[in-house]
PDB file of C-alpha atoms in Angstrom:
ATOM      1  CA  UNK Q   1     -52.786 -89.700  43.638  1.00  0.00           C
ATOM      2  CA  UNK Q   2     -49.195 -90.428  42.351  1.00  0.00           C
ATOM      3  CA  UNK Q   3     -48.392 -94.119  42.332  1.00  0.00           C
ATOM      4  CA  UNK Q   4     -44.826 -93.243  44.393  1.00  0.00           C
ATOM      5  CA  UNK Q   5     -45.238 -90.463  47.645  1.00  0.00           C
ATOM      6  CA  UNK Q   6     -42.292 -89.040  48.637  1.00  0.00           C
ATOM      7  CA  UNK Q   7     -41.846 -85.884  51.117  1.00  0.00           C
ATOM      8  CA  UNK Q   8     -39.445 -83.755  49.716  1.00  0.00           C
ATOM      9  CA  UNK Q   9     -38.251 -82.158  52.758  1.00  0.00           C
ATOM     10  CA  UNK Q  10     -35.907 -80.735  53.547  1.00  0.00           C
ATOM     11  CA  UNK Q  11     -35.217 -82.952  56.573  1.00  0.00           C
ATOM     12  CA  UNK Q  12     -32.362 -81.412  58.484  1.00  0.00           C
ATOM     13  CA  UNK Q  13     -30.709 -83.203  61.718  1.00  0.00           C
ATOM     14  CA  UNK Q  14     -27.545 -82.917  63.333  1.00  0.00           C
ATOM     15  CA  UNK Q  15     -24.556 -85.436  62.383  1.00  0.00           C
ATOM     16  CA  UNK Q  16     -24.989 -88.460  64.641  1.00  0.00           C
ATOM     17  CA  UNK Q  17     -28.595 -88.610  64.075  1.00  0.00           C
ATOM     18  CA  UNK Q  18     -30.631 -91.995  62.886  1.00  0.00           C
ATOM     19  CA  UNK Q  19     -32.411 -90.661  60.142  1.00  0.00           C
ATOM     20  CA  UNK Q  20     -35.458 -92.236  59.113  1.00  0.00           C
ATOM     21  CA  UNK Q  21     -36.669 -91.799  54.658  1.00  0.00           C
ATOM     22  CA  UNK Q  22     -39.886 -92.630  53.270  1.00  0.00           C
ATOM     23  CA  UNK Q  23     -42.121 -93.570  50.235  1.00  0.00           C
ATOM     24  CA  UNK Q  24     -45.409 -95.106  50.370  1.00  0.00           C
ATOM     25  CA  UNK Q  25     -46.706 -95.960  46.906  1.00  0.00           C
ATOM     26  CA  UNK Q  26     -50.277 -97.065  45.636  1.00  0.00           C
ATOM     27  CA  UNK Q  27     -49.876-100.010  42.797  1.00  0.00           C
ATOM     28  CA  UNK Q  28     -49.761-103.642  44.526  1.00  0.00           C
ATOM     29  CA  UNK Q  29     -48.103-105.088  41.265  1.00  0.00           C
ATOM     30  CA  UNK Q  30     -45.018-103.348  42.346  1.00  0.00           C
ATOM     31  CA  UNK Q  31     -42.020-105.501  43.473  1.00  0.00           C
ATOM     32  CA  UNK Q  32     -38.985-104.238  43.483  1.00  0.00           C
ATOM     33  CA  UNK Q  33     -37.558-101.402  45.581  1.00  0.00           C
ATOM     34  CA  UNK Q  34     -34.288 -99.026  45.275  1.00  0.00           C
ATOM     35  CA  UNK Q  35     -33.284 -95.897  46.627  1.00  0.00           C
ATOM     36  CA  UNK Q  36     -31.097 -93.423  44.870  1.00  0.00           C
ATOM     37  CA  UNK Q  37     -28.631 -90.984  46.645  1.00  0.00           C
ATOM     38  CA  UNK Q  38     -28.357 -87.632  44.273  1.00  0.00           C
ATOM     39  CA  UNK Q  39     -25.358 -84.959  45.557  1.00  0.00           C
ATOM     40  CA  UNK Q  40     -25.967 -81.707  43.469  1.00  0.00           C
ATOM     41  CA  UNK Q  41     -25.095 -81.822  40.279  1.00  0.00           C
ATOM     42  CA  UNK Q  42     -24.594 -84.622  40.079  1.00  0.00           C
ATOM     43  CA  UNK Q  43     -26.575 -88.459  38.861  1.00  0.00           C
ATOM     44  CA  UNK Q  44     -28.489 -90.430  41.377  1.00  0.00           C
ATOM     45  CA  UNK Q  45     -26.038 -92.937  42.719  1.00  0.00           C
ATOM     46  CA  UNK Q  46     -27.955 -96.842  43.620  1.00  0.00           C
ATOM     47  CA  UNK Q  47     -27.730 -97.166  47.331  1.00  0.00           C
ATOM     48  CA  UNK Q  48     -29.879-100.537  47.990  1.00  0.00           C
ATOM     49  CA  UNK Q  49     -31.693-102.509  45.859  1.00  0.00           C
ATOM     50  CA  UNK Q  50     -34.290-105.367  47.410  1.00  0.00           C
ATOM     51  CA  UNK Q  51     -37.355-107.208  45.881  1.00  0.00           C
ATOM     52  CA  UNK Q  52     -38.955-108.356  49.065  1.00  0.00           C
ATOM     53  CA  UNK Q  53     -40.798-107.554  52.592  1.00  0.00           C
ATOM     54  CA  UNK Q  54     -38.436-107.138  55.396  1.00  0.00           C
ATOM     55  CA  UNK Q  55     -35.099-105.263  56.083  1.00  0.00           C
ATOM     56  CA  UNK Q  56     -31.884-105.427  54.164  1.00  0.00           C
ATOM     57  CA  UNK Q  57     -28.597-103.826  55.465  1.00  0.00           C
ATOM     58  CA  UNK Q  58     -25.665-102.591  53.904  1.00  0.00           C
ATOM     59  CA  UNK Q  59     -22.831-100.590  56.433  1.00  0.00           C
ATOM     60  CA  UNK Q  60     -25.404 -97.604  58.272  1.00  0.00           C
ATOM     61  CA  UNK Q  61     -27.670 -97.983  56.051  1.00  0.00           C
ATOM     62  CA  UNK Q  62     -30.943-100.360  56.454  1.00  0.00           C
ATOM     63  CA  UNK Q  63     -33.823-100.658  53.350  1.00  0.00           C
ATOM     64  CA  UNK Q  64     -37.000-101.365  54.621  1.00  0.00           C
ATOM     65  CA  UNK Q  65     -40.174-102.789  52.736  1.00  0.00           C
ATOM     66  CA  UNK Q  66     -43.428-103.390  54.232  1.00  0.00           C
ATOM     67  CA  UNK Q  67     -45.931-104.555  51.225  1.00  0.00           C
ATOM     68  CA  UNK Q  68     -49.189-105.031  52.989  1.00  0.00           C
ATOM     69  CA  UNK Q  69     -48.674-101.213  54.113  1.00  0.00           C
ATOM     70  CA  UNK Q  70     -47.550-100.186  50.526  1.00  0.00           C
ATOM     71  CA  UNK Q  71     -44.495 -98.366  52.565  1.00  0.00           C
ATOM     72  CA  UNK Q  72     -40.641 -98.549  52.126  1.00  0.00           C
ATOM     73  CA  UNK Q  73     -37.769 -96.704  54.648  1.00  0.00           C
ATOM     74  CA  UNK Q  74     -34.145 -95.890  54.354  1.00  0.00           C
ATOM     75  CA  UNK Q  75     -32.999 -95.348  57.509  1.00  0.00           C
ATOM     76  CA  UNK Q  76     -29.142 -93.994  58.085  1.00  0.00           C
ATOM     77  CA  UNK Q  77     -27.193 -94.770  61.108  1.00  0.00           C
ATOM     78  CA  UNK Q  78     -24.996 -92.150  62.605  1.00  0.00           C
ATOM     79  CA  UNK Q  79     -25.721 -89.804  59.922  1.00  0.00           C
ATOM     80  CA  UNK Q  80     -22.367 -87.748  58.434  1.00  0.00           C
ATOM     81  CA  UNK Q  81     -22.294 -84.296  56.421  1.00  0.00           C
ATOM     82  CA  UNK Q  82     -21.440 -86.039  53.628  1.00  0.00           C
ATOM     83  CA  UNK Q  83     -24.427 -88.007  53.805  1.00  0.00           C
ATOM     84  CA  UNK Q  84     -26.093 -84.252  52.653  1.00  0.00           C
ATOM     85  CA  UNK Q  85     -28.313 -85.465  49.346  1.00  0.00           C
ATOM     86  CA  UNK Q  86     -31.247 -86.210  47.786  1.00  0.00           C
ATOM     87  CA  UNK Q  87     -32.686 -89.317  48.434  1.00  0.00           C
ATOM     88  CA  UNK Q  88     -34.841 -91.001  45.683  1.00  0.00           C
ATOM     89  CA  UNK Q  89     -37.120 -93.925  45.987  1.00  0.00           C
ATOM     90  CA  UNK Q  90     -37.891 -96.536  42.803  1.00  0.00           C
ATOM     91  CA  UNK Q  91     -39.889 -99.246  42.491  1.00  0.00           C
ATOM     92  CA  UNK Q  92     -40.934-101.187  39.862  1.00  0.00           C
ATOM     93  CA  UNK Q  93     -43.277-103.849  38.825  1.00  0.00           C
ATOM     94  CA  UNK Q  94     -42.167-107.324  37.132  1.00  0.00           C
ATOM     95  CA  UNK Q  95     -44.287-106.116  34.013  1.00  0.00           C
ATOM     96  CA  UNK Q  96     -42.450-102.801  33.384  1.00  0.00           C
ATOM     97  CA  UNK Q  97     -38.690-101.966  32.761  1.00  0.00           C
ATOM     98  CA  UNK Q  98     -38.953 -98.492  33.941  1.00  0.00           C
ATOM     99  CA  UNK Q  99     -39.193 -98.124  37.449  1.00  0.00           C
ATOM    100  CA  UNK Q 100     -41.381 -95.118  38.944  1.00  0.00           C
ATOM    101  CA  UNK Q 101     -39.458 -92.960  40.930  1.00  0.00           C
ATOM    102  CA  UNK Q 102     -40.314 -90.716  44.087  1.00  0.00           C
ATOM    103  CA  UNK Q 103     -39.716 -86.667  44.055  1.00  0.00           C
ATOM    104  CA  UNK Q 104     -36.652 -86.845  46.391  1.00  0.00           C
ATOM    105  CA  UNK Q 105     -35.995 -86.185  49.710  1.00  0.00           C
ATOM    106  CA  UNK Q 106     -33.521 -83.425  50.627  1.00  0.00           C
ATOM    107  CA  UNK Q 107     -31.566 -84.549  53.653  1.00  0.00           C
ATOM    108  CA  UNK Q 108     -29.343 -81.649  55.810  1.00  0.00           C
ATOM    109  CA  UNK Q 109     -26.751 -83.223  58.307  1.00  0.00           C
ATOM    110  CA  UNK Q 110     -25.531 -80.379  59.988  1.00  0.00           C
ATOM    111  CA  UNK Q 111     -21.838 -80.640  61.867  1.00  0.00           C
TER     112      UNK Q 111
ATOM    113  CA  UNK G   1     -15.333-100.646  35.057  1.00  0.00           C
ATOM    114  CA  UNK G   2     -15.701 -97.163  33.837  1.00  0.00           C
ATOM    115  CA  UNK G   3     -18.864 -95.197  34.323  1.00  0.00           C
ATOM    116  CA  UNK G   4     -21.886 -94.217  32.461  1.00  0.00           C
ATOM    117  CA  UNK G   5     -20.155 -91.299  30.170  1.00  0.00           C
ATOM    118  CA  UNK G   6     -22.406 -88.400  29.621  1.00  0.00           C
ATOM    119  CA  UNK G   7     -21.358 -85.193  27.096  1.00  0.00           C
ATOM    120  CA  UNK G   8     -21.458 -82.397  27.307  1.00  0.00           C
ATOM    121  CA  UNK G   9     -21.665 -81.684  31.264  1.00  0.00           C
ATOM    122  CA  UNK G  10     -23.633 -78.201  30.803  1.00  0.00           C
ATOM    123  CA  UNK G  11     -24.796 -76.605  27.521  1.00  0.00           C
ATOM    124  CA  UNK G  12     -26.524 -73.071  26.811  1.00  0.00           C
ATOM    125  CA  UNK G  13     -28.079 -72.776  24.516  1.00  0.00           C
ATOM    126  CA  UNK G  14     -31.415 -70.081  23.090  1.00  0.00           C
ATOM    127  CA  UNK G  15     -35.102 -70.793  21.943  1.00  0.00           C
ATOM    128  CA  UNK G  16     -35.763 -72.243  18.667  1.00  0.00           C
ATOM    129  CA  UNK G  17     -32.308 -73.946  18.361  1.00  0.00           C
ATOM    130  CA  UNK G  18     -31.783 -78.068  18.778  1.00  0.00           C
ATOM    131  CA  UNK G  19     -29.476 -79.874  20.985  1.00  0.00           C
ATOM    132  CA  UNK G  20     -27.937 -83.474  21.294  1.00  0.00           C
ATOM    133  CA  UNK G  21     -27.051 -84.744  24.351  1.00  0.00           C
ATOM    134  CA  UNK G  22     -24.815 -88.171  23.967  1.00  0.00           C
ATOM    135  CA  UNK G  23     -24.471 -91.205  26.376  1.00  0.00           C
ATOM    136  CA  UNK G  24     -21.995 -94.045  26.362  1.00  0.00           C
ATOM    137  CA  UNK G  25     -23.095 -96.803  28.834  1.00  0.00           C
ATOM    138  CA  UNK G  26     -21.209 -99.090  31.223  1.00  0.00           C
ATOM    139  CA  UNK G  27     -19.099-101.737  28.842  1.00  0.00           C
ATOM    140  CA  UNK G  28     -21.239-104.503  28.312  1.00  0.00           C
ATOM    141  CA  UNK G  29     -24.560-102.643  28.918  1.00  0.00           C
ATOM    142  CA  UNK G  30     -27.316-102.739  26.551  1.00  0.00           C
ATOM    143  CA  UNK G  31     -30.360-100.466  27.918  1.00  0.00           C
ATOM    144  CA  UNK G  32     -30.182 -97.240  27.769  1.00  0.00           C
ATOM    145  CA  UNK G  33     -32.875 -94.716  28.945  1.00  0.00           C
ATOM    146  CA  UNK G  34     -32.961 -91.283  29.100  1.00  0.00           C
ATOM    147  CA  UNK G  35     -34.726 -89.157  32.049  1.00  0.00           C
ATOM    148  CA  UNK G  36     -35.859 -85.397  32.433  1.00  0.00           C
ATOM    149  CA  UNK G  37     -35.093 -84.145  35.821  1.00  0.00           C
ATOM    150  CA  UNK G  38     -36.360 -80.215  37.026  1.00  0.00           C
ATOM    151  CA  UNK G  39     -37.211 -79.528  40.583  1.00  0.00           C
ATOM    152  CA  UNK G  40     -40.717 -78.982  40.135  1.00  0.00           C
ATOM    153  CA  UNK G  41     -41.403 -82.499  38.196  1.00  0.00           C
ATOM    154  CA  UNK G  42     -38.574 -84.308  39.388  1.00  0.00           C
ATOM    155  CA  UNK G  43     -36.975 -87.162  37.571  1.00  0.00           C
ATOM    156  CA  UNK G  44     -39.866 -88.146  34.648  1.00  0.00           C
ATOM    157  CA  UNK G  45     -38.478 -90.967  32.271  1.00  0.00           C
ATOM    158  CA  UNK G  46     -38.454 -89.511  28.442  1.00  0.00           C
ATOM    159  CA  UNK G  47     -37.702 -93.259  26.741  1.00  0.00           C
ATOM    160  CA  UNK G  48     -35.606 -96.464  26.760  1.00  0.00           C
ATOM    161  CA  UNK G  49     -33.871 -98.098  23.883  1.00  0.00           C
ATOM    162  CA  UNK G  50     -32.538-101.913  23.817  1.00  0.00           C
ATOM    163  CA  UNK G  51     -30.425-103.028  20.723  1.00  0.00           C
ATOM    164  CA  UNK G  52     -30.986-100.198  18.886  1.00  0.00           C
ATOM    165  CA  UNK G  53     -34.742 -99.817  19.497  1.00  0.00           C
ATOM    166  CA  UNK G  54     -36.781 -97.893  21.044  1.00  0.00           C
ATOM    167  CA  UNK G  55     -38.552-100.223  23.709  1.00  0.00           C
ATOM    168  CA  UNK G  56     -40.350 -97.675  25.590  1.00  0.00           C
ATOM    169  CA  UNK G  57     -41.585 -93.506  25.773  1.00  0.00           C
ATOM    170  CA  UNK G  58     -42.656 -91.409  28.404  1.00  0.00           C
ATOM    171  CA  UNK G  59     -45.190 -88.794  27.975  1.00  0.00           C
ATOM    172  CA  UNK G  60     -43.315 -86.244  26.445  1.00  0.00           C
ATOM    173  CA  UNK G  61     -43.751 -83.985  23.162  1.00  0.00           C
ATOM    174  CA  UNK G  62     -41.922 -85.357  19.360  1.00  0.00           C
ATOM    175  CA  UNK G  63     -39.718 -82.753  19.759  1.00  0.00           C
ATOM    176  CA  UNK G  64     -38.119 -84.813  21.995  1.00  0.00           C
ATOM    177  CA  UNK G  65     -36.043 -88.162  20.185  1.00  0.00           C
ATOM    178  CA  UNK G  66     -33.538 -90.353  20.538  1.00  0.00           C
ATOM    179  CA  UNK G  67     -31.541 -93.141  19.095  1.00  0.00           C
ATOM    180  CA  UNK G  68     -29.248 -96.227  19.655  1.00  0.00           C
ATOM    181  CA  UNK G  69     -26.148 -97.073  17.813  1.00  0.00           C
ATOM    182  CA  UNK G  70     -24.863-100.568  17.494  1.00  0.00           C
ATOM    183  CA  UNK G  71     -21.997 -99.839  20.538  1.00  0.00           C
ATOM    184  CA  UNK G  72     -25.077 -99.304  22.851  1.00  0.00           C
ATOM    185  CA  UNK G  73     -24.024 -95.199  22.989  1.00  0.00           C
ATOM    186  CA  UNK G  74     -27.407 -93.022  22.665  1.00  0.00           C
ATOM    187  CA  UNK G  75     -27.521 -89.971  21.687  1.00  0.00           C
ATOM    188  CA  UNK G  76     -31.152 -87.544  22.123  1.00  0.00           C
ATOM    189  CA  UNK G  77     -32.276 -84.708  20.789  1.00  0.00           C
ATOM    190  CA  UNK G  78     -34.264 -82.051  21.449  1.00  0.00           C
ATOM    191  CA  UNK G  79     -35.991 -79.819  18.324  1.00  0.00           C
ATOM    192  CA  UNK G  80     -37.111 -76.270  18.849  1.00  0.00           C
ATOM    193  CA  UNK G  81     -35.927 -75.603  22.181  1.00  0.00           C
ATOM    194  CA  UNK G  82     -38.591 -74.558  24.760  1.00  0.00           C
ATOM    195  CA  UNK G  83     -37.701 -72.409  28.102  1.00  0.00           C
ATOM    196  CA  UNK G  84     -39.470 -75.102  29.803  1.00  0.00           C
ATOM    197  CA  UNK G  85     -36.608 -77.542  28.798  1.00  0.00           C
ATOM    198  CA  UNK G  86     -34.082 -76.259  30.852  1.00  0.00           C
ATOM    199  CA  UNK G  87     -33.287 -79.492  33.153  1.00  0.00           C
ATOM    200  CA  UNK G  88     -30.733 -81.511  34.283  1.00  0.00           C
ATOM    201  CA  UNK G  89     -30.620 -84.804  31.432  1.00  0.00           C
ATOM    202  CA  UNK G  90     -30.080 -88.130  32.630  1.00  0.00           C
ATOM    203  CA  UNK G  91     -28.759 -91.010  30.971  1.00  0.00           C
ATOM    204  CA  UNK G  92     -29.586 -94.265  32.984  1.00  0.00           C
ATOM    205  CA  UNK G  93     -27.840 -98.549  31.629  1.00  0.00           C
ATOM    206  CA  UNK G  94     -28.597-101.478  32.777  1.00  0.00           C
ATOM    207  CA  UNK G  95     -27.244-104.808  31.782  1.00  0.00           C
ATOM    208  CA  UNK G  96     -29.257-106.681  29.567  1.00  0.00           C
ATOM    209  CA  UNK G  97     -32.319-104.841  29.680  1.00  0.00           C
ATOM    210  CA  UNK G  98     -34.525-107.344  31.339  1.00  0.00           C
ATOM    211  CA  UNK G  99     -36.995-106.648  33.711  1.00  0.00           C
ATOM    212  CA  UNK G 100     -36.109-105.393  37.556  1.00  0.00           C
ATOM    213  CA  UNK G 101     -32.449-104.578  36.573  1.00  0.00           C
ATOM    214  CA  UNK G 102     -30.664-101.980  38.517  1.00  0.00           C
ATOM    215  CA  UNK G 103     -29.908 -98.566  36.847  1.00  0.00           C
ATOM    216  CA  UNK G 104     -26.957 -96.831  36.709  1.00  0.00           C
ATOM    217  CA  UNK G 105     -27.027 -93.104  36.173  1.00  0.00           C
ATOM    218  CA  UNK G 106     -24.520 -90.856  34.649  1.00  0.00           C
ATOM    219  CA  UNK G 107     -23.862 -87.627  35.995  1.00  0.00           C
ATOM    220  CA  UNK G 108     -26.143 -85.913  33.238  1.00  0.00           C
ATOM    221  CA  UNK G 109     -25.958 -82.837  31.011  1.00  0.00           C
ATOM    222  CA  UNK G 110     -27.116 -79.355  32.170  1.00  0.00           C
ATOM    223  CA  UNK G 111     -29.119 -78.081  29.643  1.00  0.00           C
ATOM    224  CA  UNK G 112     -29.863 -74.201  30.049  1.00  0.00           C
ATOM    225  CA  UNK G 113     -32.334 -72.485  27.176  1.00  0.00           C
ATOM    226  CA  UNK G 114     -32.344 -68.759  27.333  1.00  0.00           C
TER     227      UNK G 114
END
């Protein structure tokens, strides 16, 4: 089992939409959480960045980190075309500098 | 603030040869670490250098290496290219290195081997 799940998609909904991202992971000594946003050809761009149970909101988009469940969400309100990317979750443990990262999720919003 | 500065943006390049990939970091930024990114593997972390030192390595062959110069900029290297290394190269900075620091990505070289 990899320590960081992520469903690579794609995931493809139409602009408007609340879209809902996901990683569930497997090592309890993790404790920090960020997701990435990745436009093609591009580097993965830091979107949120929390360290602890519960929601955190920035403009449409909410993090989401539920420890006892080993699961984190990204959810995106009134989702835009130009929110078309690949979304990475990262999480790291207090013991390690190098965060693990998910495989991506492709997200489609179509016009 | 200016970005994290990767060169060059896409390379080709044939079997056997070497490559070096260069990365200048955020002013002020002392970590750098370098990531492999294909579709199949996605993004697997190659190593990390702080003050000139190589701090950590990821699982990957010694024909892979890197280095830190007193400015923070990195440079890595690849030795007797491989098809399989054909990738998109990431360059990653944080701050001061210390654990749970955000990363900041460049926009990464393109490395082709035909």
């Amino acid at each position: 089992q990899k320590e960081v799940e992520q469903d690579p998609g794609p995931l493809s909904v139409p602009e408007g939409a609340i879209v809902s991202l996901n990683c569930t992971y497997s090592n309890s000594a993790f404790q920090y959480f960020m997701w990435y946003r990745q436009y093609s050809r591009k580097g993965p761009e830091l979107l949120m960045y929390t360290y602890s149970s519960g929601n955190k909101e920035d403009g449409r988009f909410t993090a989401q980190v539920d420890k006892s469940s080993k699961y984190i969400s990204l959810f995106i309100r009134d989702s835009q075309p130009s929110d078309s990317a690949t979304y990475l979750c990262a999480i790291g443990s207090g013991g390690s500098y190098i965060p693990t990262f998910g495989r991506g999720t492709s997200l489609i919003v179509h016009p | 603030k200016a970005g994290v500065t990767q060169t060059p943006r896409y390379l080709i390049k044939t079997r056997g040869q070497q490559v070096t990939l260069s990365c200048s970091p955020i002013s002020g930024h002392r970590s750098v670490s370098w990531y492999q990114q294909t579709p199949g593997q996605g993004l697997q972390f190659l190593f990390e250098y702080f003050s000139e030192t190589q701090r950590n390595k990821g699982n990957f062959p010694g024909r892979f290496s890197g280095r830190q110069f007193s400015n923070s900029r990195s440079e890595m290297n690849v030795s007797t290219l491989e098809l399989g290394d054909s990738a998109l190269y990431l360059c990653a900075t944080s701050a001061s290195g210390q654990l749970n620091e955000k990363l900041f990505f460049g926009s990464g070289t393109q490395l082709s081997v035909l």
